Structures are given as C-alpha cells and as structure tokens.
mmCIF file of C-alpha atoms (C1' of nucleotides) in Angstrom:
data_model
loop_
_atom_site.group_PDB
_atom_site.id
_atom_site.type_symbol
_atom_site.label_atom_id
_atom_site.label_comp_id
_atom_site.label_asym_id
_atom_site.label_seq_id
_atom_site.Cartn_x
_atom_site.Cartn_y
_atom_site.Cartn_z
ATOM 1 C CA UNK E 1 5.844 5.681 33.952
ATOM 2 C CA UNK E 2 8.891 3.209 32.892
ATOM 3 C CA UNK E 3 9.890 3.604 29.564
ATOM 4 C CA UNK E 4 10.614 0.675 28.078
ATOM 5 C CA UNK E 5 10.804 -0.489 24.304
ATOM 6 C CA UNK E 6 7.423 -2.313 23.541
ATOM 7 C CA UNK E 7 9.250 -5.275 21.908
ATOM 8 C CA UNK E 8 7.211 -8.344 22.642
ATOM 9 C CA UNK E 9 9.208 -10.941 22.781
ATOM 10 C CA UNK E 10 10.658 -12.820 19.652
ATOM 11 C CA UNK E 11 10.328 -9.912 17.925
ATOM 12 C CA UNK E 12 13.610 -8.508 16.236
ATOM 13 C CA UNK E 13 14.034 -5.187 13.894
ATOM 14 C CA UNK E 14 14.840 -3.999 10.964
ATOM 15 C CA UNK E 15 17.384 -1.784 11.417
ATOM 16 C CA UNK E 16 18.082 -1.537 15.357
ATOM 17 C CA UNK E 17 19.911 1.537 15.556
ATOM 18 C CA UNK E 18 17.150 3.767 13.429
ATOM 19 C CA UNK E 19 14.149 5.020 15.172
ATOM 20 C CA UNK E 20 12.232 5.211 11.792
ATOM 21 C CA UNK E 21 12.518 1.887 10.911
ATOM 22 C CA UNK E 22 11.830 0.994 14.958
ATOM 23 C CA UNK E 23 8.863 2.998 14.427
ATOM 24 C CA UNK E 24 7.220 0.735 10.943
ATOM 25 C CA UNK E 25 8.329 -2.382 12.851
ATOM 26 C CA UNK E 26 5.795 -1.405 15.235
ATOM 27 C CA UNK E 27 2.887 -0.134 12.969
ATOM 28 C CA UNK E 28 4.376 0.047 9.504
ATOM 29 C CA UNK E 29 1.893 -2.957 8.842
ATOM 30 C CA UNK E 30 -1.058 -2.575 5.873
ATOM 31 C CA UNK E 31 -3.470 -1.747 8.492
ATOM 32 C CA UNK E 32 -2.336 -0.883 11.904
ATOM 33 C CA UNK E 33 -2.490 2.976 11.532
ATOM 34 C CA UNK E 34 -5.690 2.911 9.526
ATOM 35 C CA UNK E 35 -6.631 1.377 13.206
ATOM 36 C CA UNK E 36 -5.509 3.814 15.118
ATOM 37 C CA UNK E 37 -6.528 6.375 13.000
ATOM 38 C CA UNK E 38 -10.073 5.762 13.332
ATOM 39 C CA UNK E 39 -9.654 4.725 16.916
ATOM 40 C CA UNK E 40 -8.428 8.685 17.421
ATOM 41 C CA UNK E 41 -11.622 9.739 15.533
ATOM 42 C CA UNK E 42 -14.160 7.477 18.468
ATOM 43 C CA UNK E 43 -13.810 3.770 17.209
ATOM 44 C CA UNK E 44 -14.041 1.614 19.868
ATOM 45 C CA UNK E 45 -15.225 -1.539 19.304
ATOM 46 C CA UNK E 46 -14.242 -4.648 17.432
ATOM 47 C CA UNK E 47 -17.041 -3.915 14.861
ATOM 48 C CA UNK E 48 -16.661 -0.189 14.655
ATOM 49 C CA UNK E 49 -12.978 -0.810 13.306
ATOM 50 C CA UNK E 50 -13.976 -3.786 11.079
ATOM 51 C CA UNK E 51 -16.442 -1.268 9.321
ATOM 52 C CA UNK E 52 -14.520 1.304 9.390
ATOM 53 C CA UNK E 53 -11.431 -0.197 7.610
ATOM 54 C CA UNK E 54 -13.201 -3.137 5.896
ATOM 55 C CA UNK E 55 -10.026 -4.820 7.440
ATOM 56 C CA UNK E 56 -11.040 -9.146 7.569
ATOM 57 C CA UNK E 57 -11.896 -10.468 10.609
ATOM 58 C CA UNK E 58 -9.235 -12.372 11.658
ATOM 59 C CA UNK E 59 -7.157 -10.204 11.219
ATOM 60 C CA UNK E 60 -8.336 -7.780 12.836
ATOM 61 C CA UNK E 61 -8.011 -9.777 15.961
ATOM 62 C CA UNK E 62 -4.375 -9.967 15.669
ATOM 63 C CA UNK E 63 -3.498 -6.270 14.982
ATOM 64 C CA UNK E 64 -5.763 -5.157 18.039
ATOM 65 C CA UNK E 65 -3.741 -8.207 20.062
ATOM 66 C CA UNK E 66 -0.072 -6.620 18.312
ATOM 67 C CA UNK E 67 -0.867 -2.949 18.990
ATOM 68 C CA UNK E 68 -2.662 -3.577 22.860
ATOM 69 C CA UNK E 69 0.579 -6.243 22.817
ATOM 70 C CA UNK E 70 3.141 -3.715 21.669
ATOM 71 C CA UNK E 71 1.560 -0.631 24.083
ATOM 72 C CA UNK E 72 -0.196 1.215 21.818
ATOM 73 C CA UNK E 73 -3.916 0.277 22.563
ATOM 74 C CA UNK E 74 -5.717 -0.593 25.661
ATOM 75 C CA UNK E 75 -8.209 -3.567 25.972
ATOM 76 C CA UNK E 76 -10.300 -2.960 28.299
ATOM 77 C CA UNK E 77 -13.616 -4.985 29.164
ATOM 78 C CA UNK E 78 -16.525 -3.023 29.480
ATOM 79 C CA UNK E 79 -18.640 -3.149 32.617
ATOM 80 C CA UNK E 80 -21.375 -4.558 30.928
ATOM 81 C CA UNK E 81 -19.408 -7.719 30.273
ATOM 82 C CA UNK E 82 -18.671 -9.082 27.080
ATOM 83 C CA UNK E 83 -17.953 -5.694 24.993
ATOM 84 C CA UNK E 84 -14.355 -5.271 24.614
ATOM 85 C CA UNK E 85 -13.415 -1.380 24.250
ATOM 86 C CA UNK E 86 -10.038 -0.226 22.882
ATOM 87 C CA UNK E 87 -9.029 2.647 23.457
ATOM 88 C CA UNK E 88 -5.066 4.563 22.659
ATOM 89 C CA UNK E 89 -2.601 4.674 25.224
ATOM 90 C CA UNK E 90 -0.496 7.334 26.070
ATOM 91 C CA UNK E 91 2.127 6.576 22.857
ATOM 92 C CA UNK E 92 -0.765 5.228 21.177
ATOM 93 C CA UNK E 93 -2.110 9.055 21.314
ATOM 94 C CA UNK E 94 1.250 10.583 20.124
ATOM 95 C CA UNK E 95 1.128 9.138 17.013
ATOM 96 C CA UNK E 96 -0.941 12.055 16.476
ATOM 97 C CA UNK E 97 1.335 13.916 14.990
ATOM 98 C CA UNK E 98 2.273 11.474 12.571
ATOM 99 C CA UNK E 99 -1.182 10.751 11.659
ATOM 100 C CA UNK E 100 -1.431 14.224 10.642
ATOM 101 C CA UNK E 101 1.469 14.586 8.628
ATOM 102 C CA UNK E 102 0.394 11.107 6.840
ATOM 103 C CA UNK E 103 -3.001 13.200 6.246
ATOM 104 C CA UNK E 104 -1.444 16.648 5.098
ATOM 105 C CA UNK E 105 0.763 14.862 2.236
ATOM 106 C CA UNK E 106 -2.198 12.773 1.158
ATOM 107 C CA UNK E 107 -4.021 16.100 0.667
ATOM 108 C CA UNK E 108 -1.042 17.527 -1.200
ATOM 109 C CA UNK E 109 -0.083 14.579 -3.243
ATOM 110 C CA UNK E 110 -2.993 12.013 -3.650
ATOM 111 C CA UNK E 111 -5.597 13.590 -4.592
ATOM 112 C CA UNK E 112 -6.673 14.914 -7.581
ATOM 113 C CA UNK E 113 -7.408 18.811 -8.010
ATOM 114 C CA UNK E 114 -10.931 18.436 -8.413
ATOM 115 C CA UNK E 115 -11.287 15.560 -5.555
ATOM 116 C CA UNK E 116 -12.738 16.080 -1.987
ATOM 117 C CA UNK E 117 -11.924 14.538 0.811
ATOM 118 C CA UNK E 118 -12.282 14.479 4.744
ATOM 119 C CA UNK E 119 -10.293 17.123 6.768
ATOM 120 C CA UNK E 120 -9.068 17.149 10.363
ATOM 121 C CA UNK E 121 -10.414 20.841 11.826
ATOM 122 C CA UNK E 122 -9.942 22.588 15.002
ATOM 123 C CA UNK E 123 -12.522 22.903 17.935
ATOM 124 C CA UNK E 124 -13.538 26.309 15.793
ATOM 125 C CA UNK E 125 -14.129 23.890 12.468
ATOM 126 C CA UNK E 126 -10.676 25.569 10.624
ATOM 127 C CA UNK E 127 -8.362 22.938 9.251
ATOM 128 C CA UNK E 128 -5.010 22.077 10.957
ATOM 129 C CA UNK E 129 -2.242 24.356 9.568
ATOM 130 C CA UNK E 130 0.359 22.138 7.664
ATOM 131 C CA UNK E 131 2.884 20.693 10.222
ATOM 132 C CA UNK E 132 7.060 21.751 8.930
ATOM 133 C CA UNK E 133 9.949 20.518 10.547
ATOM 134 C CA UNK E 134 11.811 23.057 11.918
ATOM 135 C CA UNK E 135 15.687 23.723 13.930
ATOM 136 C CA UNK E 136 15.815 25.174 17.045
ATOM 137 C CA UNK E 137 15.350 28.492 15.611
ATOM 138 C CA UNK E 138 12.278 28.137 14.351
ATOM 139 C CA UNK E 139 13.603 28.132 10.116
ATOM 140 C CA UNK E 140 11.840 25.829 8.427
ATOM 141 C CA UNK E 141 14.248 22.417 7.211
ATOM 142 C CA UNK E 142 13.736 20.123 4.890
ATOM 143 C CA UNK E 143 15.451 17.314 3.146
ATOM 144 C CA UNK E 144 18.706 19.090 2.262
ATOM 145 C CA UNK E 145 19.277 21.515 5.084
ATOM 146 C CA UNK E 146 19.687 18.411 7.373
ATOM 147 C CA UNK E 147 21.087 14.901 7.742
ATOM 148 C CA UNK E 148 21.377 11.708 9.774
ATOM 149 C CA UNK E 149 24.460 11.430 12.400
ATOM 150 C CA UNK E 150 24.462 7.451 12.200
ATOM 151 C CA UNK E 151 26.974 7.290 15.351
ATOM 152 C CA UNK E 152 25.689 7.613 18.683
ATOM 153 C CA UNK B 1 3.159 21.488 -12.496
ATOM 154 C CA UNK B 2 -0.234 19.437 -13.494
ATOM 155 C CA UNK B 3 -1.558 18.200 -9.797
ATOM 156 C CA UNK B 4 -2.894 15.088 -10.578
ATOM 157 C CA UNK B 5 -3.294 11.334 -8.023
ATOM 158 C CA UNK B 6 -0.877 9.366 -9.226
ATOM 159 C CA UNK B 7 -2.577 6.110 -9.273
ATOM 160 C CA UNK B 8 -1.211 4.162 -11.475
ATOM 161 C CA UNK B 9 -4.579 2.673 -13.018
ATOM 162 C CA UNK B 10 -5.489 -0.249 -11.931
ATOM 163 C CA UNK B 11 -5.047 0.881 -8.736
ATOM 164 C CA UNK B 12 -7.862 1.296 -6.100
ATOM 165 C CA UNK B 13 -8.143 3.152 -2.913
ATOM 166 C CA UNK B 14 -8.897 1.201 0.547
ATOM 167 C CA UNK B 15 -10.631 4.506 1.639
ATOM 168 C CA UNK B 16 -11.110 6.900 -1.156
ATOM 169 C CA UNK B 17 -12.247 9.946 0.872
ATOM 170 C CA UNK B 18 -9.583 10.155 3.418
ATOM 171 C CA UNK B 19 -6.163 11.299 2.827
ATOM 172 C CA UNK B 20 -4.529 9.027 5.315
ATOM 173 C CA UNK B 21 -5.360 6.028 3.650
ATOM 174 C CA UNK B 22 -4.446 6.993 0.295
ATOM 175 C CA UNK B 23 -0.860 7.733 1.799
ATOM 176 C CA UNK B 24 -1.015 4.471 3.042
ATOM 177 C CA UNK B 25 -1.792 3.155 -0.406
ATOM 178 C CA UNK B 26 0.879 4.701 -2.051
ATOM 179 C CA UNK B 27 4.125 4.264 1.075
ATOM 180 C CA UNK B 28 2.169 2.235 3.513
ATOM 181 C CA UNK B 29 4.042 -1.028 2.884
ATOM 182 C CA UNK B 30 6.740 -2.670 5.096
ATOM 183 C CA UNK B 31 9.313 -1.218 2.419
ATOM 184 C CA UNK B 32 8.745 1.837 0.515
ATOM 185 C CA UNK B 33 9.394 4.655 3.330
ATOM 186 C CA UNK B 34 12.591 2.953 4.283
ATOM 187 C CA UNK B 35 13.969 2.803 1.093
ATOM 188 C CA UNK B 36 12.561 6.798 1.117
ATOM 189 C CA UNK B 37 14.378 7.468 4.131
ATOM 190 C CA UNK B 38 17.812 6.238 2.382
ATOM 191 C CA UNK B 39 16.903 7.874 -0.698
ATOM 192 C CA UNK B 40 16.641 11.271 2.027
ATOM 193 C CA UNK B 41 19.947 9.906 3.275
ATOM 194 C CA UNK B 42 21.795 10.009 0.138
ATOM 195 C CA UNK B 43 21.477 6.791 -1.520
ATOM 196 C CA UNK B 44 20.895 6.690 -4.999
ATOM 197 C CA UNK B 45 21.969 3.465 -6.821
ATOM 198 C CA UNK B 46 20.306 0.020 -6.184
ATOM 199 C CA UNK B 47 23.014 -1.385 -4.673
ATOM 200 C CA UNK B 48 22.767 1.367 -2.110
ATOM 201 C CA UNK B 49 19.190 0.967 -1.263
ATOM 202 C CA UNK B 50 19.775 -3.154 -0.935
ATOM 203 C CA UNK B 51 22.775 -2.607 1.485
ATOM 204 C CA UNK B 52 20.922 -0.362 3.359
ATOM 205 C CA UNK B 53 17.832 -1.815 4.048
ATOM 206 C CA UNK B 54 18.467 -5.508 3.544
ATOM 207 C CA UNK B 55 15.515 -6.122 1.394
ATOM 208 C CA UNK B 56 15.005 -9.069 -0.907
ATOM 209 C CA UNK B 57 16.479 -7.571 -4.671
ATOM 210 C CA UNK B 58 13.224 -8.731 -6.477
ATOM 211 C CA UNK B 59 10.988 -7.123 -3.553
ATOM 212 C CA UNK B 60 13.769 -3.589 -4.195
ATOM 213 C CA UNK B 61 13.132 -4.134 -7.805
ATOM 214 C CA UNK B 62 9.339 -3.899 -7.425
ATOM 215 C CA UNK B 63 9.233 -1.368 -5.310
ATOM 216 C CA UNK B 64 11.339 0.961 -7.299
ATOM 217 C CA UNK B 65 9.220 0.613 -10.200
ATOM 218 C CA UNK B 66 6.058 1.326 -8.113
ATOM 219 C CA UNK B 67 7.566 4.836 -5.992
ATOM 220 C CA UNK B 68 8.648 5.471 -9.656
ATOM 221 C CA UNK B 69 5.003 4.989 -11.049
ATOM 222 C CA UNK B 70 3.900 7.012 -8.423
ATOM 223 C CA UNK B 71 5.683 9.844 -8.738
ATOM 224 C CA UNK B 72 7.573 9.385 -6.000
ATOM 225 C CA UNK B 73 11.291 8.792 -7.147
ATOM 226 C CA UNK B 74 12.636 9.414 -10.636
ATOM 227 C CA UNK B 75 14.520 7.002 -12.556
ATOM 228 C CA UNK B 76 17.461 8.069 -14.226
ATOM 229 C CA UNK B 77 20.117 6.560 -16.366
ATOM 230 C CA UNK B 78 23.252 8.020 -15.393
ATOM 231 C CA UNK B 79 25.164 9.327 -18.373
ATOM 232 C CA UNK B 80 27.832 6.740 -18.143
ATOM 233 C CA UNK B 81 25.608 3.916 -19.401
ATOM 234 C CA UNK B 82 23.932 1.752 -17.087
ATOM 235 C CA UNK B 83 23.911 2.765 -13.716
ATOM 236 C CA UNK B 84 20.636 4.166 -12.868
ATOM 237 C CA UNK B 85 19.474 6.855 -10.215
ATOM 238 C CA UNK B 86 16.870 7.136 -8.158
ATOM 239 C CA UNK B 87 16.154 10.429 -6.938
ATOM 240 C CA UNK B 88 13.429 12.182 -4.819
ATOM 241 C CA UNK B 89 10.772 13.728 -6.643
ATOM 242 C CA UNK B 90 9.138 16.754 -5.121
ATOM 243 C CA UNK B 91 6.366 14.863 -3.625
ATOM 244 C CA UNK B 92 8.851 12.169 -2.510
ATOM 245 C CA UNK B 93 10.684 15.166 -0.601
ATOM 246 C CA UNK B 94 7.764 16.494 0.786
ATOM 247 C CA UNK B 95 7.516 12.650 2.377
ATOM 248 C CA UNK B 96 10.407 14.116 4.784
ATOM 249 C CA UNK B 97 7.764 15.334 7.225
ATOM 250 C CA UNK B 98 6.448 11.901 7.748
ATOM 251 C CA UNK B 99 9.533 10.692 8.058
ATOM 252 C CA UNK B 100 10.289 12.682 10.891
ATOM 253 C CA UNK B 101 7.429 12.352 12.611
ATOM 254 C CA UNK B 102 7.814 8.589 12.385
ATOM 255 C CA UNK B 103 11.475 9.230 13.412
ATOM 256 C CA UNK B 104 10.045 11.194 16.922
ATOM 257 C CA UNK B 105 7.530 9.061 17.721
ATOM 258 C CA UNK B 106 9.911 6.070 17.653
ATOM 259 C CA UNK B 107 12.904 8.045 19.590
ATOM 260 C CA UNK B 108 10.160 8.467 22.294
ATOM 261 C CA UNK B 109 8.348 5.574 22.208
ATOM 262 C CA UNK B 110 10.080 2.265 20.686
ATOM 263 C CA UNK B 111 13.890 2.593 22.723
ATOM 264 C CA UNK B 112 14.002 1.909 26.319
ATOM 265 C CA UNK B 113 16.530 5.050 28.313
ATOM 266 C CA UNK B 114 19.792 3.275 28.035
ATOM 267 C CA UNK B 115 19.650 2.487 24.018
ATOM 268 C CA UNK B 116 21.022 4.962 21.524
ATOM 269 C CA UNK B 117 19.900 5.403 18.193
ATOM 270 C CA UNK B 118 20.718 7.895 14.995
ATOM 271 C CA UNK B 119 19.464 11.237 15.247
ATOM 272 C CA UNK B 120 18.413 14.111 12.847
ATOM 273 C CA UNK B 121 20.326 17.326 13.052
ATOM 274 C CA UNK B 122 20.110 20.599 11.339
ATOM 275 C CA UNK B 123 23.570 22.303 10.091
ATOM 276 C CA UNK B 124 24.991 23.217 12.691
ATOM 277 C CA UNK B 125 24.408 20.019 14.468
ATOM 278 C CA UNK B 126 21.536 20.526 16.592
ATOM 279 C CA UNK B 127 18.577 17.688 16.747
ATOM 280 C CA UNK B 128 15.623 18.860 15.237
ATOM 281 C CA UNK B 129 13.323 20.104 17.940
ATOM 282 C CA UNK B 130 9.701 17.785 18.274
ATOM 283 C CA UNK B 131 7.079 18.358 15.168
ATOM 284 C CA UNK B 132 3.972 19.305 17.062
ATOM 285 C CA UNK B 133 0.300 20.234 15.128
ATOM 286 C CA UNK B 134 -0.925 23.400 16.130
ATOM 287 C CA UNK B 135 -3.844 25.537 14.884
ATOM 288 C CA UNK B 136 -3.995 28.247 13.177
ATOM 289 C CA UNK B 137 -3.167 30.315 16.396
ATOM 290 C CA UNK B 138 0.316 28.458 16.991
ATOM 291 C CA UNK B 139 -1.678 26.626 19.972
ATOM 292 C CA UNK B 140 -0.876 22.617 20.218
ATOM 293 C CA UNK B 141 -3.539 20.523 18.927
ATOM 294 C CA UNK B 142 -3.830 16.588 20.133
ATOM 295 C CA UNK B 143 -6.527 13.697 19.535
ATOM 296 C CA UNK B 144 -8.920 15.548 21.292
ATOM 297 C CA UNK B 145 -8.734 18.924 20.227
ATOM 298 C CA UNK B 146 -9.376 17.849 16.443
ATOM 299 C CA UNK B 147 -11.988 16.384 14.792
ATOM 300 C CA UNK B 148 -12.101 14.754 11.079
ATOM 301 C CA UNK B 149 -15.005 16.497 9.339
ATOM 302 C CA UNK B 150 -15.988 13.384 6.832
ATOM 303 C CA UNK B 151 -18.388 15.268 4.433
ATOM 304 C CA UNK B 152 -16.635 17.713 2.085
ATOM 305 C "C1'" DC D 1 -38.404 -17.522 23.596
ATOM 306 C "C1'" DC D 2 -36.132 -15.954 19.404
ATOM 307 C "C1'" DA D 3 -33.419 -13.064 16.613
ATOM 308 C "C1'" DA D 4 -29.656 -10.047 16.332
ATOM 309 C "C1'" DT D 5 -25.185 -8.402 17.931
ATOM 310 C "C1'" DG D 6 -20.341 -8.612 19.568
ATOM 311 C "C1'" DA D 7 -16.126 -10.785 19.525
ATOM 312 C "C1'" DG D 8 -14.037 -13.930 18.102
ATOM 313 C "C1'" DT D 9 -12.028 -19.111 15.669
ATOM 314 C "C1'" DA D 10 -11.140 -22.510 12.073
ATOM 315 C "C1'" DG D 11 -10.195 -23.962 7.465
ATOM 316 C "C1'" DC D 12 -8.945 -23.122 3.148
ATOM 317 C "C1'" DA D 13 -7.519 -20.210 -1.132
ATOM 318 C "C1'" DT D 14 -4.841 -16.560 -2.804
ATOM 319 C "C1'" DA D 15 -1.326 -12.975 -2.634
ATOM 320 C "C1'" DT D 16 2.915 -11.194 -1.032
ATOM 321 C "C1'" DT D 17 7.678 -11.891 0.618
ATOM 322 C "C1'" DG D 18 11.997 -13.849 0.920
ATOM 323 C "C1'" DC D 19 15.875 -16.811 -0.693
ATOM 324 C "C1'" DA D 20 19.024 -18.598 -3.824
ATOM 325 C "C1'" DA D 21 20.502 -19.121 -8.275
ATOM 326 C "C1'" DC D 22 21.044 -17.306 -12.692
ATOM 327 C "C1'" DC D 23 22.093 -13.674 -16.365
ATOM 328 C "C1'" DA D 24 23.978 -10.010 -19.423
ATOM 329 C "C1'" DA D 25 26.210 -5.478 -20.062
ATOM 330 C "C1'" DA D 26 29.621 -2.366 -18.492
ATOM 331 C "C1'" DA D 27 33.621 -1.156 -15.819
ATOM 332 C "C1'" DT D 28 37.931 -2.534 -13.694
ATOM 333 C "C1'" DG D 29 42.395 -4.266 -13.327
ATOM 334 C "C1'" DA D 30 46.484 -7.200 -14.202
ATOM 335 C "C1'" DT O 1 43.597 -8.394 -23.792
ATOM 336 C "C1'" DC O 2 40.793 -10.970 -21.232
ATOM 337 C "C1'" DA O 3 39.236 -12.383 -16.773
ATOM 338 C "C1'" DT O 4 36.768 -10.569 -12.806
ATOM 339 C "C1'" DT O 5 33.672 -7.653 -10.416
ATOM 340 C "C1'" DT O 6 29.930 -4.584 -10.212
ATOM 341 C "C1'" DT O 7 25.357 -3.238 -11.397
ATOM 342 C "C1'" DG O 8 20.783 -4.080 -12.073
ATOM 343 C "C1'" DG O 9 18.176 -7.017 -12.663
ATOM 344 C "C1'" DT O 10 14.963 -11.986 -13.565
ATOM 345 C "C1'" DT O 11 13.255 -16.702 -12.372
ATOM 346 C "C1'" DG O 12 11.581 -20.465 -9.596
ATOM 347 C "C1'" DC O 13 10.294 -22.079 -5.442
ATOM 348 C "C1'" DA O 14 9.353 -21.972 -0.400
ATOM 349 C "C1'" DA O 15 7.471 -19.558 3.505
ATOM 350 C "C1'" DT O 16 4.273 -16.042 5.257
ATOM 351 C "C1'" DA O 17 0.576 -13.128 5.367
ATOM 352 C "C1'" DT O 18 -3.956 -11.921 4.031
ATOM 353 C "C1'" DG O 19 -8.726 -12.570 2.873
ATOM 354 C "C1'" DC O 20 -13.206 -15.157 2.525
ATOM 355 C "C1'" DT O 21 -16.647 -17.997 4.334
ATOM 356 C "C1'" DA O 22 -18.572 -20.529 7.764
ATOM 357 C "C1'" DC O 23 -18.956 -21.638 12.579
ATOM 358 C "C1'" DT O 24 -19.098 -20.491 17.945
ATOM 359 C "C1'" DC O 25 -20.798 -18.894 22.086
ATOM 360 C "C1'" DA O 26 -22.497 -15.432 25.246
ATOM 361 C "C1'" DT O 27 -25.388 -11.370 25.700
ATOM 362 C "C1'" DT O 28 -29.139 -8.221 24.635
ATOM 363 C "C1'" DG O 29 -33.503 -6.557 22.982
ATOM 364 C "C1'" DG O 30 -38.173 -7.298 21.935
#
DNA sequence: CCAATGAGTAGCATATTGCAACCAAAATGA
DNA sequence: TCATTTTGGTTGCAATATGCTACTCATTGG
C-alpha cells in the first residue's frame, strides 16, 4: 500500500513541518471525529451518523465527502443500490488510539464526580486501562521529561 | 483538589454522556490544542503563542480566555508588571497524551516517505515509541476488540 | 398504489474566523 | 529625557462556515 499524504488538492497546512497540526488539518474540524467515533462503534449510514451526532444535514455530506476524500472513510454502495455505507479505512481505524486517549481525559477532566458516562470495555466487559506515553524503556513520560527536536 | 466539569455555565454539551465529545467541547476547535501543544513546547507569553501558530490575535485572545475558563491554562501576571503567563494546568498537562497520539497518527498517516517532520524524543534523544491501548492484560486492543458500553 | 426511508441539494440566516487598524502601559535605548 | 518598541490587547468589517427548513428523487414495504 503507497503511502502518500491524503492532501486533496488545494489544500495547504497549518504548520507543514508538525505532524500534530498535519493531523487537526485533517480532522481537527467540530465534527469529523465525533464521525468517526461513532463510525468505530457500527454507524454506517448517512442517517445513523446524522442521529448519532445531531450534526445538520448538509453538512454532513461534506465531512463524509472530506474524510472518504482525505482517506479516512470508505464509500461504498451497497448491493442493494441506493444505500451508501461508510465504513473506516485502514488510517481511518488507527485513529483508534487517539479516540481513546480523547475518551480517557474526558473521563478524567470533564466530568463531574458524581456524573456517568459511556465507557469503552474489553471483549470481557472491563474498561480499557488508561493509555501513557512511554520511552523506549518502558518509564512512563510526560510533558517535562520530553521535548520537540524541530530540525529534521 | 475539588474534581469538578469545568463548564463554564452557559455552556452545553453536544453529547453529554460520552467523554469524547465533551473533550471535543472543551479543545475540539481548529485552535485550542495547537496553542496547547506550544504551551507543551515552552511558550508562555502571547506573543509566543501568535508567532507560533499564526492565529488571528483576537481569535488567540479568545481562546486564551476560554482554556483559561476551563481550567486548562492559568493566567498569570508576571511579577514585572504586565506581561502575562500562560501555563499548563494539570488537566492541560494531562492533554499531552492526546497530543501524542494526534502527533503518531499524523507521522504515519498525513506525510508521504520522503517528507520530514519534528519528532518527540525522550532525554536521551530517543523518539517516543507508538502509544498503543491495551487491556488490562497488556494485550493490544483495536476498533474491534472494544466496545462502548452506553448505559452507565 | 401510497407512505416512509435514505441520501442528498438549495436557499437563506446566523455564527465564527480572519484581517487590518487602532490603543495604552511598560520597557528599552540613545 | 523622550522617542520607539514590545506586549497584550480591542474594534470594525469582510469572508467563511454552520445550521435550519424546505425540496428532490429513487427505493422499499405494506
């Protein structure tokens, strides 16, 4: 599989060189990983993500055209015809990870004590462990034990 | 340390139940986790965050005083007058997990092979291995693995 | 046949962003 | 000392993006 960057054409970045900013160019947008996120928990249709998200119509239609567009979803055409499905790619999939680590700081920082909310489980029904950045060595890092080399 | 949501009132949820949207409310725009990021990166001063990321001053201003409402930077007044600081709260540091998830996914998926692009290193200069969710057993967890219960 | 559903479009109103100019206090520097 | 620059904004206006409502047009289901 080529790797390529998804820019469709016209589009420029933010800040070329940085891979975060790269990364909210491509679904940084109010609603785009709302979209995925339910399409990872079985939304597949146009109206399962509209009532999902609430999201308007319209627009709607253009983030499913930017993210199938940018390589993130695939539209696919159901057999039956006129039913569109769209499903995640391949890096539509990996933004699993950052998905969950969206989820885990929600749970530690938006809510309330006394709140409930949903919660992503294993096959066995226990909740994900919290996901820590680590070096090579397995010691946990965090925002002072590492930095940016903004050459190369 | 009181645990409370910090929505500034006023404020509503698009998707009260689920963590990942309520992240989204609070750092979801097309601003607020890049001017994180530099705030991770050591920028502290106004001036630093507008060179950085290029942003409009009035749309900086704004979004200063909102990641301050929310608990999410800290304004100080530097003791020499008028300068003023904006530093990383706890929850804004915890934000460094997302940040490097973001930062993976787009290394992998938003540069084609030849492009180069800043990367994260620990101390002694080593890129941060890949962030990957597990369960509780250390085993890698993926889309479909995991399930989001939505009662509870 | 008739109603409901799925996947949109079109038109308009509102909200959010971005740009450029302006401003006042503090620090700098000649 | 006194002009200039820096810092941290604010204001007004233009450009964009978003949302709401109404309309299509082809299938399905009964």
């Amino acid at each position: 599989m080529a790797r390529t960057a998804p820019r469709a054409e016209g589009m420029s970045w933010t800040d070329p060189a940085c891979p975060v900013a790269r990364t909210l160019d491509l679904v940084g947008d109010r609603w785009s990983l709302l979209i995925i996120r339910d399409a990872m928990d079985g939304a597949r249709a146009f109206t399962d993500f509209q009532h999902r998200t609430g999201i308007a119509r319209n627009i709607l239609t253009d983030r499913l055209r930017r993210l199938v567009e940018r390589g993130i979803l695939d539209r696919q055409t159901a057999p039956t015809g006129r039913r569109q499905n769209y499903v995640l790619t391949e890096a539509g999939r990996d933004l699993f990870t950052v998905i969950v680590a969206a989820r885990q700081w929600g749970e530690r920082h938006a809510f309330a004590p006394a709140e409930t909310h949903s919660v992503l489980v294993d096959e066995s029904g226990l909740p994900l462990p919290e996901l820590r950045p680590t070096d090579a060595h397995g010691r946990p890092m965090d925002v002072d034990t590492t930095s940016v080399l903004h050459d190369r």
